[in-house]
Coordinates of N, CA, C and O in Angstrom, one line a residue:
X1 N 0.8 -1.2 0.0 CA 0.0 0.0 0.0 C 0.9 1.3 0.0 O 0.4 2.3 -0.5
X2 N 2.1 1.2 0.5 CA 2.9 2.3 0.6 C 3.2 2.8 -0.9 O 3.3 4.0 -1.1
X3 N 3.3 1.9 -1.8 CA 3.6 2.2 -3.2 C 2.4 3.0 -3.7 O 2.5 4.0 -4.5
X4 N 1.1 2.6 -3.4 CA -0.1 3.2 -3.8 C -0.2 4.6 -3.2 O -0.6 5.6 -3.9
X5 N 0.2 4.8 -2.0 CA 0.2 6.1 -1.3 C 1.2 7.0 -2.0 O 0.9 8.1 -2.3
X6 N 2.4 6.5 -2.2 CA 3.4 7.3 -2.8 C 3.0 7.7 -4.3 O 3.2 8.8 -4.7
X7 N 2.5 6.8 -5.0 CA 2.0 7.1 -6.4 C 0.9 8.1 -6.3 O 0.9 9.1 -7.2
X8 N 0.0 8.0 -5.4 CA -1.1 9.0 -5.3 C -0.6 10.4 -5.0 O -1.0 11.3 -5.7
X9 N 0.3 10.5 -4.0 CA 0.8 11.8 -3.7 C 1.7 12.3 -4.9 O 1.7 13.5 -5.1
X10 N 2.4 11.4 -5.5 CA 3.2 11.8 -6.7 C 2.3 12.3 -7.8 O 2.7 13.3 -8.5
X11 N 1.2 11.7 -8.0 CA 0.2 12.1 -9.1 C -0.3 13.5 -8.7 O -0.5 14.4 -9.5
X12 N -0.6 13.7 -7.4 CA -1.1 15.0 -6.9 C -0.1 16.1 -7.2 O -0.5 17.2 -7.7
X13 N 1.2 15.8 -6.9 CA 2.2 16.8 -7.2 C 2.3 17.0 -8.7 O 2.6 18.2 -9.1
X14 N 2.2 16.0 -9.5 CA 2.3 16.1 -11.0 C 1.2 17.0 -11.5 O 1.4 17.9 -12.4
X15 N 0.0 16.8 -10.9 CA -1.1 17.7 -11.4 C -0.9 19.1 -10.9 O -1.2 20.1 -11.6
X16 N -0.4 19.3 -9.7 CA 0.0 20.6 -9.2 C 1.0 21.3 -10.1 O 0.8 22.5 -10.5
X17 N 2.0 20.6 -10.6 CA 3.0 21.1 -11.5 C 2.3 21.4 -12.8 O 2.7 22.5 -13.5
X18 N 1.4 20.6 -13.3 CA 0.7 20.8 -14.5 C -0.1 22.1 -14.4 O -0.2 22.9 -15.3
X19 N -0.8 22.3 -13.2 CA -1.6 23.5 -13.0 C -0.7 24.8 -13.1 O -1.0 25.8 -13.7
X20 N 0.5 24.7 -12.5 CA 1.5 25.8 -12.6 C 1.9 26.1 -14.0 O 1.9 27.3 -14.5
X21 N 2.1 25.0 -14.8 CA 2.5 25.2 -16.2 C 1.3 25.8 -17.0 O 1.5 26.6 -17.9
X22 N 0.1 25.4 -16.7 CA -1.1 25.9 -17.4 C -1.2 27.4 -17.1 O -1.5 28.2 -18.0
X23 N -0.9 27.8 -15.8 CA -1.0 29.2 -15.5 C 0.1 30.0 -16.3 O -0.1 31.1 -16.7
X24 N 1.2 29.4 -16.4 CA 2.3 30.0 -17.2 C 1.9 30.2 -18.7 O 2.2 31.2 -19.3
X25 N 1.2 29.2 -19.2 CA 0.7 29.3 -20.6 C -0.3 30.5 -20.7 O -0.1 31.3 -21.6
X26 N -1.2 30.6 -19.7 CA -2.1 31.8 -19.8 C -1.4 33.1 -19.6 O -1.7 34.1 -20.3
X27 N -0.3 33.1 -18.7 CA 0.5 34.3 -18.6 C 1.2 34.7 -19.8 O 1.3 35.9 -20.2
X28 N 1.7 33.7 -20.6 CA 2.3 34.0 -21.9 C 1.3 34.6 -22.8 O 1.7 35.5 -23.6
X29 N 0.1 34.2 -22.8 CA -0.9 34.9 -23.6 C -1.0 36.4 -23.2 O -1.0 37.3 -24.1
X30 N -1.1 36.6 -21.9 CA -1.2 38.0 -21.5 C 0.0 38.8 -21.9 O -0.1 40.0 -22.3
X31 N 1.2 38.2 -21.8 CA 2.4 38.8 -22.2 C 2.4 39.1 -23.7 O 2.9 40.2 -24.1
X32 N 1.8 38.2 -24.5 CA 1.7 38.5 -25.9 C 0.8 39.7 -26.2 O 1.2 40.6 -27.0
X33 N -0.3 39.8 -25.4 CA -1.2 41.0 -25.6 C -0.5 42.3 -25.2 O -0.6 43.3 -25.9
X34 N 0.1 42.2 -24.0 CA 0.7 43.4 -23.4 C 1.9 43.9 -24.2 O 2.1 45.2 -24.2
X35 N 2.6 43.0 -24.8 CA 3.8 43.4 -25.5 C 3.7 43.3 -27.0 O 4.6 43.2 -27.8
X36 N 2.4 43.2 -27.5 CA 2.1 42.9 -28.9 C 2.4 43.9 -29.9 O 2.6 43.6 -31.1
X37 N 2.6 45.2 -29.4 CA 3.0 46.2 -30.4 C 4.5 46.0 -30.9 O 4.8 46.5 -31.9
X38 N 5.3 45.4 -30.0 CA 6.7 45.1 -30.4 C 6.7 43.8 -31.1 O 6.5 42.7 -30.4
X39 N 7.0 43.7 -32.4 CA 7.0 42.4 -33.1 C 7.9 41.3 -32.5 O 7.5 40.2 -32.4
X40 N 9.1 41.7 -32.0 CA 10.1 40.8 -31.4 C 9.5 40.2 -30.1 O 9.5 39.0 -29.9
X41 N 9.0 41.1 -29.3 CA 8.4 40.6 -28.0 C 7.1 39.8 -28.2 O 6.9 38.8 -27.6
X42 N 6.3 40.3 -29.2 CA 5.1 39.5 -29.5 C 5.4 38.1 -29.9 O 4.8 37.2 -29.4
X43 N 6.3 38.0 -30.9 CA 6.7 36.7 -31.4 C 7.3 35.8 -30.3 O 7.0 34.6 -30.2
X44 N 8.2 36.4 -29.4 CA 8.8 35.7 -28.3 C 7.7 35.1 -27.4 O 7.8 33.9 -27.1
X45 N 6.8 35.9 -27.0 CA 5.8 35.4 -26.0 C 4.7 34.5 -26.7 O 4.3 33.5 -26.1
X46 N 4.4 34.7 -27.9 CA 3.5 33.8 -28.6 C 4.1 32.4 -28.8 O 3.5 31.4 -28.6
X47 N 5.4 32.4 -29.2 CA 6.1 31.1 -29.3 C 6.2 30.4 -27.9 O 6.0 29.2 -27.9
X48 N 6.4 31.2 -26.9 CA 6.4 30.6 -25.5 C 5.0 30.0 -25.2 O 4.9 29.0 -24.6
X49 N 4.0 30.8 -25.6 CA 2.6 30.3 -25.3 C 2.4 29.0 -26.0 O 1.9 28.0 -25.4
X50 N 2.8 28.9 -27.3 CA 2.5 27.7 -28.1 C 3.4 26.5 -27.6 O 2.9 25.4 -27.5
X51 N 4.6 26.8 -27.1 CA 5.5 25.7 -26.6 C 4.9 25.2 -25.3 O 4.8 24.0 -25.1
X52 N 4.4 26.1 -24.4 CA 3.8 25.7 -23.2 C 2.5 25.0 -23.4 O 2.2 24.0 -22.7
X53 N 1.8 25.4 -24.4 CA 0.5 24.8 -24.8 C 0.7 23.3 -25.1 O 0.0 22.4 -24.6
X54 N 1.7 23.0 -25.9 CA 2.0 21.6 -26.3 C 2.5 20.8 -25.1 O 2.1 19.7 -25.0
X55 N 3.3 21.4 -24.3 CA 3.8 20.7 -23.1 C 2.7 20.4 -22.1 O 2.6 19.3 -21.6
X56 N 1.8 21.3 -21.9 CA 0.7 21.1 -21.0 C -0.2 20.0 -21.5 O -0.6 19.1 -20.8
X57 N -0.5 20.0 -22.8 CA -1.3 18.9 -23.4 C -0.6 17.5 -23.3 O -1.3 16.5 -22.9
X58 N 0.7 17.5 -23.5 CA 1.4 16.2 -23.4 C 1.5 15.7 -22.0 O 1.3 14.5 -21.7
X59 N 1.7 16.6 -21.1 CA 1.8 16.2 -19.6 C 0.4 15.7 -19.1 O 0.4 14.7 -18.4
X60 N -0.6 16.4 -19.6 CA -2.0 16.0 -19.1 C -2.3 14.5 -19.6 O -2.8 13.7 -18.9
X61 N -1.9 14.2 -20.9 CA -2.1 12.9 -21.4 C -1.3 11.9 -20.6 O -1.8 10.8 -20.3
X62 N 0.0 12.2 -20.3 CA 0.9 11.3 -19.6 C 0.3 11.0 -18.2 O 0.3 9.8 -17.8
X63 N -0.1 12.0 -17.5 CA -0.7 11.8 -16.1 C -2.0 11.0 -16.2 O -2.2 10.1 -15.4
X64 N -2.9 11.4 -17.1 CA -4.1 10.7 -17.3 C -3.9 9.2 -17.6 O -4.6 8.3 -17.0
X65 N -2.9 8.9 -18.4 CA -2.6 7.5 -18.7 C -2.2 6.6 -17.5 O -2.5 5.4 -17.5
X66 N -1.6 7.2 -16.6 CA -1.2 6.4 -15.4 C -2.2 6.4 -14.3 O -2.0 5.7 -13.3
X67 N -3.2 7.2 -14.3 CA -4.2 7.2 -13.3 C -5.2 6.0 -13.5 O -5.5 5.7 -14.6
X68 N -5.6 5.5 -12.4 CA -6.6 4.4 -12.5 C -8.0 5.0 -12.9 O -8.2 6.2 -12.8
X69 N -8.8 4.1 -13.5 CA -10.1 4.6 -13.9 C -10.8 5.2 -12.7 O -10.7 4.7 -11.6
X70 N -11.5 6.3 -12.9 CA -12.3 6.9 -11.8 C -12.5 8.4 -12.0 O -12.2 8.9 -13.1
X71 N -12.9 9.1 -11.0 CA -13.3 10.5 -11.1 C -12.1 11.4 -11.5 O -12.2 12.3 -12.3
X72 N -11.0 11.1 -10.9 CA -9.8 12.0 -11.1 C -9.4 11.9 -12.6 O -9.1 12.9 -13.2
X73 N -9.4 10.6 -13.1 CA -9.0 10.5 -14.5 C -10.0 11.1 -15.4 O -9.6 11.8 -16.4
X74 N -11.3 11.0 -15.1 CA -12.3 11.7 -15.9 C -12.1 13.2 -15.9 O -12.3 13.9 -16.9
X75 N -11.8 13.7 -14.7 CA -11.6 15.2 -14.6 C -10.4 15.6 -15.4 O -10.4 16.7 -16.0
X76 N -9.3 14.8 -15.4 CA -8.1 15.1 -16.2 C -8.4 15.1 -17.7 O -7.9 15.9 -18.4
X77 N -9.3 14.1 -18.0 CA -9.7 14.0 -19.5 C -10.5 15.3 -19.8 O -10.4 15.8 -20.9
X78 N -11.4 15.7 -18.9 CA -12.2 16.9 -19.1 C -11.3 18.1 -19.2 O -11.5 19.0 -20.1
X79 N -10.2 18.2 -18.4 CA -9.3 19.2 -18.6 C -8.7 19.2 -20.0 O -8.6 20.3 -20.6
X80 N -8.2 18.0 -20.4 CA -7.6 17.9 -21.7 C -8.5 18.4 -22.8 O -8.1 19.2 -23.7
X81 N -9.8 18.0 -22.8 CA -10.8 18.5 -23.8 C -11.0 20.0 -23.7 O -11.0 20.7 -24.7
X82 N -11.1 20.5 -22.5 CA -11.3 21.9 -22.3 C -10.1 22.7 -22.7 O -10.2 23.8 -23.3
X83 N -8.9 22.2 -22.5 CA -7.6 22.8 -22.8 C -7.5 22.9 -24.4 O -7.1 23.9 -24.9
X84 N -7.9 21.8 -25.0 CA -7.8 21.8 -26.5 C -8.8 22.8 -27.1 O -8.4 23.5 -28.0
X85 N -10.0 22.9 -26.5 CA -11.0 23.9 -27.0 C -10.4 25.3 -26.7 O -10.6 26.2 -27.5
X86 N -9.8 25.5 -25.5 CA -9.3 26.8 -25.2 C -8.1 27.1 -26.1 O -8.0 28.3 -26.6
X87 N -7.3 26.2 -26.5 CA -6.2 26.4 -27.4 C -6.7 26.9 -28.8 O -6.2 27.8 -29.3
X88 N -7.8 26.2 -29.2 CA -8.4 26.7 -30.5 C -8.9 28.1 -30.4 O -8.7 28.9 -31.3
X89 N -9.5 28.4 -29.2 CA -10.0 29.7 -29.0 C -8.9 30.8 -28.9 O -9.0 31.9 -29.4
X90 N -7.8 30.4 -28.3 CA -6.7 31.4 -28.1 C -6.0 31.6 -29.5 O -5.6 32.7 -29.8
X91 N -6.0 30.6 -30.3 CA -5.4 30.8 -31.7 C -6.3 31.7 -32.5 O -5.9 32.6 -33.2
X92 N -7.7 31.5 -32.4 CA -8.6 32.4 -33.0 C -8.5 33.8 -32.4 O -8.6 34.8 -33.1
X93 N -8.2 33.9 -31.1 CA -8.1 35.2 -30.4 C -6.8 35.9 -30.9 O -6.8 37.1 -31.1
X94 N -5.8 35.1 -31.2 CA -4.5 35.7 -31.7 C -4.8 36.3 -33.1 O -4.3 37.4 -33.4
X95 N -5.6 35.6 -33.9 CA -5.9 36.1 -35.2 C -6.7 37.4 -35.1 O -6.5 38.4 -35.8
X96 N -7.7 37.4 -34.1 CA -8.5 38.7 -33.9 C -7.6 39.8 -33.4 O -7.7 41.0 -33.8
X97 N -6.6 39.5 -32.6 CA -5.6 40.4 -32.1 C -4.8 41.0 -33.2 O -4.6 42.2 -33.3
X98 N -4.4 40.2 -34.2 CA -3.6 40.6 -35.3 C -4.5 41.5 -36.2 O -4.1 42.6 -36.7
X99 N -5.8 41.1 -36.5 CA -6.7 41.8 -37.3 C -7.0 43.1 -36.8 O -7.3 44.1 -37.5
X100 N -7.0 43.3 -35.4 CA -7.3 44.6 -34.8 C -6.1 45.5 -34.7 O -6.1 46.4 -33.9
X101 N -5.0 45.1 -35.4 CA -3.8 46.0 -35.4 C -3.1 45.8 -34.0 O -2.5 46.8 -33.5
X102 N -3.2 44.6 -33.5 CA -2.5 44.3 -32.2 C -3.0 45.1 -31.0 O -2.3 45.6 -30.2
X103 N -4.4 45.3 -31.1 CA -5.0 45.9 -30.0 C -5.3 44.9 -28.9 O -6.0 43.9 -29.1
X104 N -4.7 45.1 -27.7 CA -4.8 44.1 -26.6 C -6.2 43.9 -26.2 O -6.6 42.7 -25.8
X105 N -7.1 44.9 -26.2 CA -8.5 44.8 -25.8 C -9.2 43.8 -26.7 O -10.0 43.0 -26.2
X106 N -8.9 43.8 -28.0 CA -9.6 42.9 -29.0 C -9.1 41.5 -28.7 O -10.0 40.5 -28.7
X107 N -7.8 41.3 -28.5 CA -7.3 39.9 -28.2 C -7.9 39.4 -26.8 O -8.3 38.2 -26.7
X108 N -8.0 40.3 -25.8 CA -8.5 39.9 -24.5 C -10.0 39.5 -24.6 O -10.4 38.5 -24.1
X109 N -10.7 40.3 -25.3 CA -12.2 40.1 -25.5 C -12.4 38.8 -26.2 O -13.4 38.0 -25.9
X110 N -11.6 38.4 -27.2 CA -11.8 37.2 -27.9 C -11.6 35.9 -27.1 O -12.2 34.9 -27.5
X111 N -10.9 36.0 -26.0 CA -10.6 34.7 -25.2 C -11.1 34.8 -23.8 O -10.9 33.9 -23.0
X112 N -11.8 35.9 -23.5 CA -12.3 36.1 -22.1 C -13.0 34.9 -21.5 O -13.9 34.3 -22.1
X113 N -12.5 34.4 -20.4 CA -13.1 33.3 -19.6 C -12.8 31.9 -20.1 O -13.2 30.9 -19.5
X114 N -12.1 31.8 -21.2 CA -11.8 30.5 -21.8 C -10.9 29.6 -20.9 O -10.9 28.4 -21.0
X115 N -10.2 30.2 -20.0 CA -9.3 29.4 -19.2 C -10.0 28.9 -17.9 O -9.4 28.1 -17.2
X116 N -11.2 29.3 -17.6 CA -11.8 28.9 -16.4 C -12.2 27.4 -16.3 O -11.9 26.8 -15.3
X117 N -12.8 26.9 -17.4 CA -13.2 25.5 -17.3 C -12.0 24.5 -17.2 O -12.0 23.7 -16.3
X118 N -10.9 24.7 -18.0 CA -9.8 23.8 -17.8 C -9.1 24.0 -16.4 O -8.7 23.0 -15.8
X119 N -9.1 25.2 -15.9 CA -8.4 25.4 -14.6 C -9.3 24.8 -13.5 O -8.7 24.2 -12.6
X120 N -10.6 24.9 -13.6 CA -11.5 24.2 -12.6 C -11.3 22.7 -12.6 O -11.2 22.1 -11.6
X121 N -11.3 22.1 -13.8 CA -11.2 20.7 -14.0 C -9.9 20.2 -13.4 O -9.8 19.2 -12.7
X122 N -8.8 20.9 -13.7 CA -7.5 20.6 -13.2 C -7.4 20.6 -11.6 O -6.9 19.7 -11.0
X123 N -8.0 21.7 -11.1 CA -8.0 21.8 -9.6 C -8.8 20.7 -9.0 O -8.4 20.1 -7.9
X124 N -10.0 20.4 -9.6 CA -10.8 19.3 -9.0 C -10.1 18.0 -9.1 O -10.2 17.1 -8.2
X125 N -9.4 17.7 -10.2 CA -8.6 16.5 -10.4 C -7.5 16.4 -9.3 O -7.4 15.3 -8.7
X126 N -6.8 17.5 -9.0 CA -5.8 17.5 -8.0 C -6.4 17.2 -6.6 O -5.8 16.4 -5.9
X127 N -7.5 17.8 -6.3 CA -8.2 17.5 -5.1 C -8.6 16.1 -4.9 O -8.4 15.5 -3.8
X128 N -9.2 15.5 -6.0 CA -9.6 14.1 -5.9 C -8.4 13.2 -5.7 O -8.5 12.2 -4.9
X129 N -7.3 13.4 -6.4 CA -6.2 12.6 -6.3 C -5.6 12.7 -4.9 O -5.2 11.7 -4.3
X130 N -5.5 13.9 -4.4 CA -5.0 14.1 -3.0 C -5.9 13.4 -2.0 O -5.4 12.8 -1.0
X131 N -7.2 13.5 -2.1 CA -8.1 12.9 -1.2 C -8.0 11.4 -1.2 O -8.0 10.7 -0.2
X132 N -7.9 10.8 -2.4 CA -7.7 9.4 -2.6 C -6.4 8.9 -1.9 O -6.4 7.9 -1.2
X133 N -5.3 9.6 -2.2 CA -4.0 9.3 -1.6 C -4.1 9.4 -0.1 O -3.6 8.5 0.7
X134 N -4.7 10.4 0.5 CA -4.9 10.5 1.9 C -5.7 9.4 2.5 O -5.4 8.9 3.6
X135 N -6.8 9.0 1.8 CA -7.6 7.9 2.3 C -6.8 6.6 2.3 O -6.9 5.8 3.3
X136 N -6.0 6.4 1.3 CA -5.2 5.1 1.2 C -4.2 5.2 2.4 O -3.9 4.2 3.1
X137 N -3.6 6.3 2.6 CA -2.6 6.5 3.7 C -3.3 6.2 5.1 O -2.7 5.6 5.9
X138 N -4.5 6.7 5.2 CA -5.2 6.5 6.5 C -5.5 5.0 6.7 O -5.3 4.5 7.8
X139 N -5.9 4.4 5.6 CA -6.2 2.9 5.7 C -4.9 2.2 6.1 O -5.0 1.2 6.9
X140 N -3.8 2.5 5.4 CA -2.6 1.8 5.7 C -2.1 2.0 7.1 O -1.6 1.1 7.7
X141 N -2.3 3.2 7.6 CA -1.9 3.5 9.0 C -2.8 2.7 9.9 O -2.3 2.1 10.9
X142 N -4.1 2.6 9.7 CA -5.0 1.8 10.5 C -4.6 0.4 10.5 O -4.6 -0.3 11.5
X143 N -4.3 -0.1 9.3 CA -4.0 -1.5 9.1 C -2.6 -1.8 9.9 O -2.5 -2.9 10.5
X144 N -1.7 -0.9 9.8 CA -0.5 -1.0 10.5 C -0.7 -1.1 12.0 O -0.1 -1.9 12.7
X145 N -1.6 -0.2 12.5 CA -1.9 -0.2 14.0 C -2.5 -1.6 14.4 O -2.1 -2.2 15.4
X146 N -3.4 -2.1 13.6 CA -4.1 -3.3 13.9 C -3.0 -4.5 13.8 O -3.0 -5.3 14.7
X147 N -2.2 -4.4 12.9 CA -1.1 -5.5 12.8 C -0.2 -5.4 14.0 O 0.2 -6.5 14.5
X148 N 0.1 -4.2 14.5 CA 1.0 -4.1 15.7 C 0.3 -4.7 16.9 O 0.9 -5.4 17.7
X149 N -1.0 -4.4 17.1 CA -1.8 -4.9 18.2 C -1.8 -6.4 18.1 O -1.6 -7.1 19.1
X150 N -2.1 -7.0 17.0 CA -2.2 -8.4 16.8 C -0.8 -9.0 17.1 O -0.7 -10.1 17.8
X151 N 0.2 -8.4 16.6 CA 1.6 -8.9 16.9 C 1.9 -8.9 18.4 O 2.4 -9.9 18.9
X152 N 1.5 -7.9 19.1 CA 1.7 -7.8 20.6 C 0.9 -8.9 21.3 O 1.4 -9.5 22.2
X153 N -0.3 -9.1 20.9 CA -1.1 -10.1 21.5 C -0.5 -11.5 21.3 O -0.4 -12.3 22.2
X154 N -0.1 -11.7 20.1 CA 0.5 -13.0 19.7 C 1.8 -13.2 20.5 O 2.0 -14.4 21.0
X155 N 2.6 -12.2 20.6 CA 3.8 -12.3 21.4 C 3.5 -12.6 22.9 O 4.2 -13.4 23.5
X156 N 2.5 -11.9 23.4 CA 2.1 -12.2 24.8 C 1.6 -13.6 25.0 O 2.0 -14.3 26.0
X157 N 0.8 -14.1 24.1 CA 0.3 -15.5 24.1 C 1.5 -16.4 24.0 O 1.6 -17.4 24.8
X158 N 2.4 -16.2 23.1 CA 3.6 -17.0 23.0 C 4.5 -17.0 24.2 O 5.0 -18.1 24.7
X159 N 4.6 -15.9 24.8 CA 5.4 -15.8 26.1 C 4.8 -16.5 27.2 O 5.4 -17.3 28.0
X160 N 3.4 -16.4 27.3 CA 2.7 -17.1 28.4 C 2.8 -18.6 28.1 O 3.0 -19.4 29.1
X161 N 2.6 -19.0 26.9 CA 2.7 -20.4 26.6 C 4.1 -21.0 26.8 O 4.3 -22.1 27.4
X162 N 5.1 -20.2 26.5 CA 6.5 -20.6 26.8 C 6.7 -20.7 28.3 O 7.4 -21.6 28.8
X163 N 6.2 -19.8 29.1 CA 6.3 -19.9 30.5 C 5.6 -21.1 31.1 O 6.2 -21.8 31.9
X164 N 4.4 -21.4 30.6 CA 3.7 -22.6 31.1 C 4.5 -23.8 30.7 O 4.6 -24.8 31.5
X165 N 4.9 -23.9 29.5 CA 5.7 -25.0 29.0 C 7.0 -25.2 29.8 O 7.4 -26.3 30.2
X166 N 7.6 -24.1 30.2 CA 8.8 -24.1 31.0 C 8.6 -24.7 32.4 O 9.3 -25.5 32.9
X167 N 7.5 -24.2 33.0 CA 7.1 -24.7 34.3 C 6.8 -26.2 34.3 O 7.2 -27.0 35.1
X168 N 6.0 -26.6 33.2 CA 5.7 -28.0 33.1 C 6.9 -28.9 32.9 O 7.1 -30.0 33.4
X169 N 7.9 -28.4 32.0 CA 9.1 -29.1 31.8 C 9.9 -29.2 33.0 O 10.5 -30.3 33.3
X170 N 10.0 -28.1 33.8 CA 10.9 -28.2 35.0 C 10.2 -29.2 36.0 O 10.9 -29.9 36.7
X171 N 8.9 -29.2 36.1 CA 8.3 -30.1 37.0 C 8.5 -31.6 36.6 O 8.6 -32.5 37.4
X172 N 8.4 -31.8 35.2 CA 8.6 -33.1 34.7 C 10.0 -33.6 35.0 O 10.2 -34.8 35.1
X173 N 10.9 -32.7 35.1 CA 12.3 -33.1 35.4 C 12.5 -33.2 36.9 O 13.2 -34.1 37.5
X174 N 12.0 -32.2 37.6 CA 12.2 -32.1 39.1 C 11.6 -33.2 39.9 O 12.1 -33.7 40.8
X175 N 10.4 -33.6 39.5 CA 9.7 -34.7 40.3 C 10.4 -36.0 40.2 O 10.7 -36.6 41.3
X176 N 10.9 -36.5 39.1 CA 11.6 -37.7 39.1 C 12.9 -37.6 39.8 O 13.4 -38.5 40.5
X177 N 13.6 -36.4 39.7 CA 14.8 -36.2 40.4 C 14.6 -36.2 41.9 O 15.4 -36.8 42.7
X178 N 13.5 -35.6 42.3 CA 13.2 -35.6 43.7 C 12.9 -37.1 44.2 O 13.4 -37.4 45.3
X179 N 12.2 -37.8 43.4 CA 12.0 -39.3 43.8 C 13.3 -40.0 43.9 O 13.6 -40.8 44.8
X180 N 14.2 -39.7 42.9 CA 15.5 -40.4 42.9 C 16.3 -40.0 44.1 O 17.0 -40.9 44.7
X181 N 16.2 -38.8 44.5 CA 17.0 -38.3 45.7 C 16.4 -39.0 46.9 O 17.1 -39.5 47.8
X182 N 15.1 -39.2 47.0 CA 14.4 -39.9 48.2 C 14.8 -41.3 48.2 O 15.1 -41.9 49.3
X183 N 14.9 -42.0 47.0 CA 15.3 -43.4 47.0 C 16.8 -43.5 47.4 O 17.1 -44.4 48.2
X184 N 17.6 -42.6 46.9 CA 19.0 -42.6 47.3 C 19.2 -42.4 48.8 O 20.0 -43.1 49.4
X185 N 18.4 -41.5 49.4 CA 18.5 -41.3 50.9 C 18.0 -42.6 51.6 O 18.6 -43.0 52.6
X186 N 17.0 -43.2 51.1 CA 16.5 -44.4 51.8 C 17.5 -45.5 51.7 O 17.7 -46.3 52.6
X187 N 18.2 -45.6 50.5 CA 19.2 -46.7 50.3 C 20.4 -46.3 51.2 O 20.9 -47.2 51.9
X188 N 20.7 -45.1 51.3 CA 21.9 -44.7 52.2 C 21.6 -44.9 53.6 O 22.4 -45.2 54.4
X189 N 20.3 -44.7 54.0 CA 19.9 -44.9 55.4 C 20.0 -46.3 55.8 O 20.2 -46.7 56.9
X190 N 19.8 -47.2 54.9 CA 19.8 -48.6 55.2 C 21.2 -49.2 55.2 O 21.4 -50.3 55.7
X191 N 22.1 -48.5 54.7 CA 23.5 -49.0 54.7 C 24.2 -48.8 55.9 O 24.3 -48.4 56.9

């Protein structure tokens, strides 16, 4: 179970890192808009947006593939679908931004609110994964406690049984020896 706990917390951290990278992608969009009048800066930030976009999509697929079937995996799949739709919207928003003469307000209006659904799905997936890992850890802790109590009880029973066996063994040896001593005394007294 420790492997499952470790994997669960690892997946939670991976989704947290994915959420950070997703936020970076959205920030690169904002940088594209804010610095869009300068062609070199606009291109730099748009390329960074696209590179982060691809990386986020690939990471989401990788994490989803290793998750067991369930709500967290479904939420991560929902994130991937919403992220793909968001990406299409941001590319259309970039075209609107260009068509408006690199007016930041036009680009911002074209994509307003598109990042909410994927961000929500990602946060919910992280929470589900964390809750599942914590539940597994709690069960493992409880099972460990129960195993420790059972071990202590069994050790106490074994010690008591060993003590009783020792007393019985010593009596089985001492009684015949006592009789032999009595016989030896009786023989010595008659000599």
